[in-house]
């Protein structure tokens, strides 16, 4: 079925839209939620694996997938039909059951988390309560963006939500863990930013010299583990020397 604007609306509820001359966007509803995001990443894996010869790149987001192709080599209509075929094969019950959960050590507060006190006061909590709430959740990596490897994480408790800074910082250390609204994330590289900083991890989320440059991928999960300064320095040294291997846990215990 074709809707106004030329997009194709499937019976299963997803929409397929043209994005310029060489792009197709597949949208899965309007809500940002784990089930929708799971469908996005399931289709991304299917397209990358089955249609690799005709696709230049796939870009997953919260609720949609952008498929880039060369219009001089591949007809849009033909590619759309093959994507529709993949969606039919995947069906409704698609997800990422085998995805791992990465444990991220974090030193909260102090120089590592200068906004922890603000977040606590803003929500009528103690700093220790903010840390406990923040570290008790399992966070879904919806997508990577903003800077290389920046994970947009879903699942944070609204009890510790906090507004962005009125004036963004010009320099935020790599590994800083922040809160913006009801969302949390990790700055993988030094950069400007306006999120409230509550802690910092010594792990490298982005290592361009590695065969696997990103610590986490969209569709995986993150669990924050509070550590003291001594342990933080030990992990930081191991990371610097290339001797640290991130701890992981099966995703089944998080669901």
C-alpha positions as semicolon CSV with decimal commas, in nm:
position;residue;x (nm);y (nm);z (nm)
1;X;0,000;0,000;0,000
2;X;0,125;0,348;-0,083
3;X;0,061;0,639;0,153
4;X;0,076;1,014;0,084
5;X;0,434;1,125;0,009
6;X;0,520;0,807;-0,182
7;X;0,611;0,586;0,114
8;X;0,504;0,225;0,116
9;X;0,310;0,109;0,422
10;X;0,315;-0,267;0,479
11;X;0,042;-0,471;0,638
12;X;0,281;-0,558;0,921
13;X;0,293;-0,190;1,022
14;X;0,638;-0,088;0,901
15;X;0,679;0,191;0,649
16;X;0,929;0,215;0,365
17;X;1,033;0,562;0,250
18;X;1,273;0,699;-0,010
19;X;1,574;0,886;0,125
20;X;1,733;1,077;-0,163
21;X;1,845;0,894;-0,475
22;X;2,030;0,614;-0,298
23;X;1,854;0,551;0,029
24;X;1,561;0,351;0,167
25;X;1,430;0,406;0,520
26;X;1,234;0,129;0,689
27;X;1,039;0,264;0,988
28;X;0,899;0,042;1,263
29;X;0,633;0,245;1,438
30;X;0,662;0,574;1,626
31;X;0,762;0,456;1,974
32;X;1,112;0,422;2,116
33;X;1,100;0,085;2,287
34;X;1,309;-0,234;2,302
35;X;1,079;-0,446;2,084
36;X;1,087;-0,189;1,804
37;X;1,463;-0,148;1,829
38;X;1,507;-0,527;1,820
39;X;1,328;-0,538;1,485
40;X;1,552;-0,263;1,350
41;X;1,869;-0,454;1,436
42;X;1,733;-0,789;1,320
43;X;1,664;-0,636;0,978
44;X;2,005;-0,463;0,976
45;X;2,177;-0,798;1,028
46;X;1,963;-0,965;0,763
47;X;2,027;-0,694;0,504
48;X;2,401;-0,689;0,578
49;X;2,422;-1,065;0,547
50;X;2,182;-1,140;0,262
51;X;2,196;-0,827;0,047
52;X;2,560;-0,727;0,100
53;X;2,643;-0,735;-0,272
54;X;2,387;-0,464;-0,349
55;X;2,398;-0,251;-0,035
56;X;2,662;0,009;0,051
57;X;2,576;0,056;0,419
58;X;2,303;0,010;0,678
59;X;2,243;0,268;0,952
60;X;2,018;0,158;1,241
61;X;1,851;0,415;1,469
62;X;1,600;0,393;1,755
63;X;1,307;0,288;1,536
64;X;1,422;0,283;1,174
65;X;1,685;0,146;0,939
66;X;1,851;0,343;0,659
67;X;1,971;0,127;0,370
68;X;2,213;0,298;0,134
69;X;2,269;0,171;-0,220
70;X;2,408;0,277;-0,558
71;X;2,109;0,366;-0,781
72;X;2,325;0,318;-1,091
73;X;2,375;-0,047;-0,999
74;X;2,056;-0,142;-0,819
75;X;1,694;-0,054;-0,894
76;X;1,512;0,089;-0,591
77;X;1,198;-0,115;-0,655
78;X;1,390;-0,441;-0,676
79;X;1,579;-0,370;-0,353
80;X;1,258;-0,274;-0,174
81;X;1,099;-0,603;-0,275
82;X;1,395;-0,800;-0,141
83;X;1,384;-0,609;0,188
84;X;1,013;-0,682;0,214
85;X;1,095;-1,048;0,158
86;X;1,345;-1,044;0,442
87;X;1,086;-0,886;0,670
88;X;0,838;-1,160;0,588
89;X;1,100;-1,424;0,667
90;X;1,190;-1,258;0,996
91;X;0,828;-1,232;1,103
92;X;0,714;-1,062;1,420
93;X;0,916;-1,262;1,672
94;X;1,261;-1,120;1,603
95;X;1,515;-0,995;1,850
96;X;1,873;-1,038;1,960
97;X;1,857;-1,316;2,215
98;X;2,230;-1,388;2,194
99;X;2,340;-1,031;2,258
100;X;2,585;-0,985;2,542
101;X;2,577;-0,751;2,839
102;X;2,900;-0,555;2,893
103;X;2,991;-0,466;3,251
104;X;3,131;-0,112;3,266
105;X;3,326;-0,014;3,582
106;X;3,250;0,343;3,690
107;X;3,390;0,571;3,959
108;X;3,098;0,792;4,061
109;X;3,114;1,147;4,191
110;X;3,412;1,367;4,278
111;X;3,632;1,474;3,989
112;X;3,494;1,188;3,781
113;X;3,130;1,293;3,827
114;X;3,104;1,665;3,906
115;X;2,725;1,672;3,855
116;X;2,636;1,381;4,084
117;X;2,545;1,617;4,367
118;X;2,318;1,819;4,137
119;X;2,138;1,509;4,006
120;X;2,081;1,393;4,362
121;X;1,950;1,730;4,484
122;X;1,733;1,772;4,173
123;X;1,557;1,444;4,251
124;X;1,548;1,468;4,629
125;X;1,793;1,182;4,670
126;X;2,134;1,129;4,822
127;X;2,434;1,078;4,589
128;X;2,457;0,719;4,711
129;X;2,094;0,658;4,613
130;X;2,157;0,799;4,264
131;X;2,452;0,562;4,222
132;X;2,249;0,265;4,346
133;X;1,962;0,339;4,107
134;X;2,190;0,409;3,810
135;X;2,393;0,091;3,863
136;X;2,092;-0,135;3,927
137;X;1,956;-0,125;3,573
138;X;2,044;-0,314;3,256
139;X;2,062;-0,066;2,968
140;X;1,982;-0,141;2,605
141;X;2,218;0,014;2,349
142;X;1,964;0,159;2,108
143;X;2,221;0,306;1,869
144;X;2,566;0,463;1,840
145;X;2,607;0,826;1,734
146;X;2,702;1,185;1,815
147;X;3,071;1,085;1,834
148;X;3,221;0,747;1,731
149;X;3,100;0,480;1,971
150;X;2,870;0,700;2,182
151;X;2,601;0,460;2,309
152;X;2,248;0,592;2,350
153;X;2,120;0,380;2,637
154;X;1,759;0,305;2,724
155;X;1,620;0,183;3,053
156;X;1,725;0,450;3,303
157;X;1,492;0,509;3,595
158;X;1,302;0,841;3,575
159;X;1,384;0,882;3,945
160;X;1,731;1,010;3,848
161;X;1,641;1,210;3,537
162;X;1,802;1,553;3,515
163;X;1,807;1,842;3,265
164;X;2,103;1,917;3,042
165;X;2,345;2,190;3,134
166;X;2,231;2,541;3,038
167;X;2,579;2,601;2,895
168;X;2,753;2,288;2,758
169;X;3,106;2,209;2,867
170;X;3,369;2,261;2,599
171;X;3,578;1,965;2,713
172;X;3,448;1,640;2,860
173;X;3,698;1,357;2,932
174;X;3,662;1,031;2,742
175;X;3,475;0,772;2,947
176;X;3,251;1,023;3,124
177;X;2,909;0,885;3,214
178;X;2,628;1,137;3,184
179;X;2,255;1,191;3,218
180;X;2,038;1,406;2,991
181;X;1,667;1,403;3,060
182;X;1,565;1,043;3,116
183;X;1,858;0,901;2,923
184;X;2,213;0,801;3,011
185;X;2,521;0,752;2,797
186;X;2,902;0,741;2,787
187;X;3,133;0,986;2,611
188;X;3,377;0,763;2,416
189;X;3,618;1,043;2,321
190;X;3,702;1,385;2,463
191;X;3,444;1,626;2,327
192;X;3,209;1,913;2,414
193;X;2,876;1,818;2,567
194;X;2,586;1,924;2,782
195;X;2,500;1,606;2,972
196;X;2,519;1,598;3,353
197;X;2,832;1,401;3,444
198;X;2,790;1,156;3,731
199;X;3,092;0,929;3,685
200;X;3,363;0,802;3,456
201;X;3,482;0,466;3,326
202;X;3,844;0,384;3,238
203;X;3,731;0,162;2,952
204;X;3,784;0,270;2,593
205;X;3,456;0,275;2,407
206;X;3,626;0,371;2,082
207;X;3,968;0,243;1,974
208;X;4,031;0,323;1,604
209;X;4,344;0,105;1,602
210;X;4,158;-0,209;1,705
211;X;4,001;-0,473;1,480
212;X;3,684;-0,416;1,683
213;X;3,694;-0,039;1,741
214;X;3,369;-0,016;1,941
215;X;3,336;-0,161;2,290
216;X;2,959;-0,208;2,254
217;X;2,726;-0,242;1,959
218;X;2,365;-0,142;1,906
219;X;2,136;-0,414;2,035
220;X;2,370;-0,517;2,316
221;X;2,331;-0,419;2,681
222;X;2,537;-0,231;2,939
223;X;2,548;-0,269;3,316
224;X;2,737;-0,011;3,524
225;X;2,950;-0,142;3,810
226;X;3,053;0,108;4,083
227;X;3,425;0,092;4,169
228;X;3,654;0,283;4,404
229;X;3,944;0,501;4,294
230;X;4,205;0,230;4,350
231;X;4,022;-0,023;4,133
232;X;3,954;0,247;3,872
233;X;4,329;0,317;3,845
234;X;4,407;-0,055;3,820
235;X;4,161;-0,099;3,535
236;X;4,285;0,219;3,366
237;X;4,643;0,084;3,376
238;X;4,537;-0,253;3,236
239;X;4,341;-0,082;2,956
240;X;4,638;0,141;2,873
241;X;4,868;-0,162;2,852
242;X;4,621;-0,362;2,644
243;X;4,581;-0,624;2,917
244;X;4,216;-0,562;3,011
245;X;3,930;-0,770;2,877
246;X;3,580;-0,633;2,942
247;X;3,361;-0,850;3,162
248;X;3,038;-0,970;3,007
249;X;2,734;-1,162;3,118
250;X;2,458;-1,352;2,933
251;X;2,172;-1,129;2,826
252;X;1,915;-1,380;2,945
253;X;1,957;-1,269;3,305
254;X;1,871;-0,911;3,205
255;X;1,542;-0,980;3,037
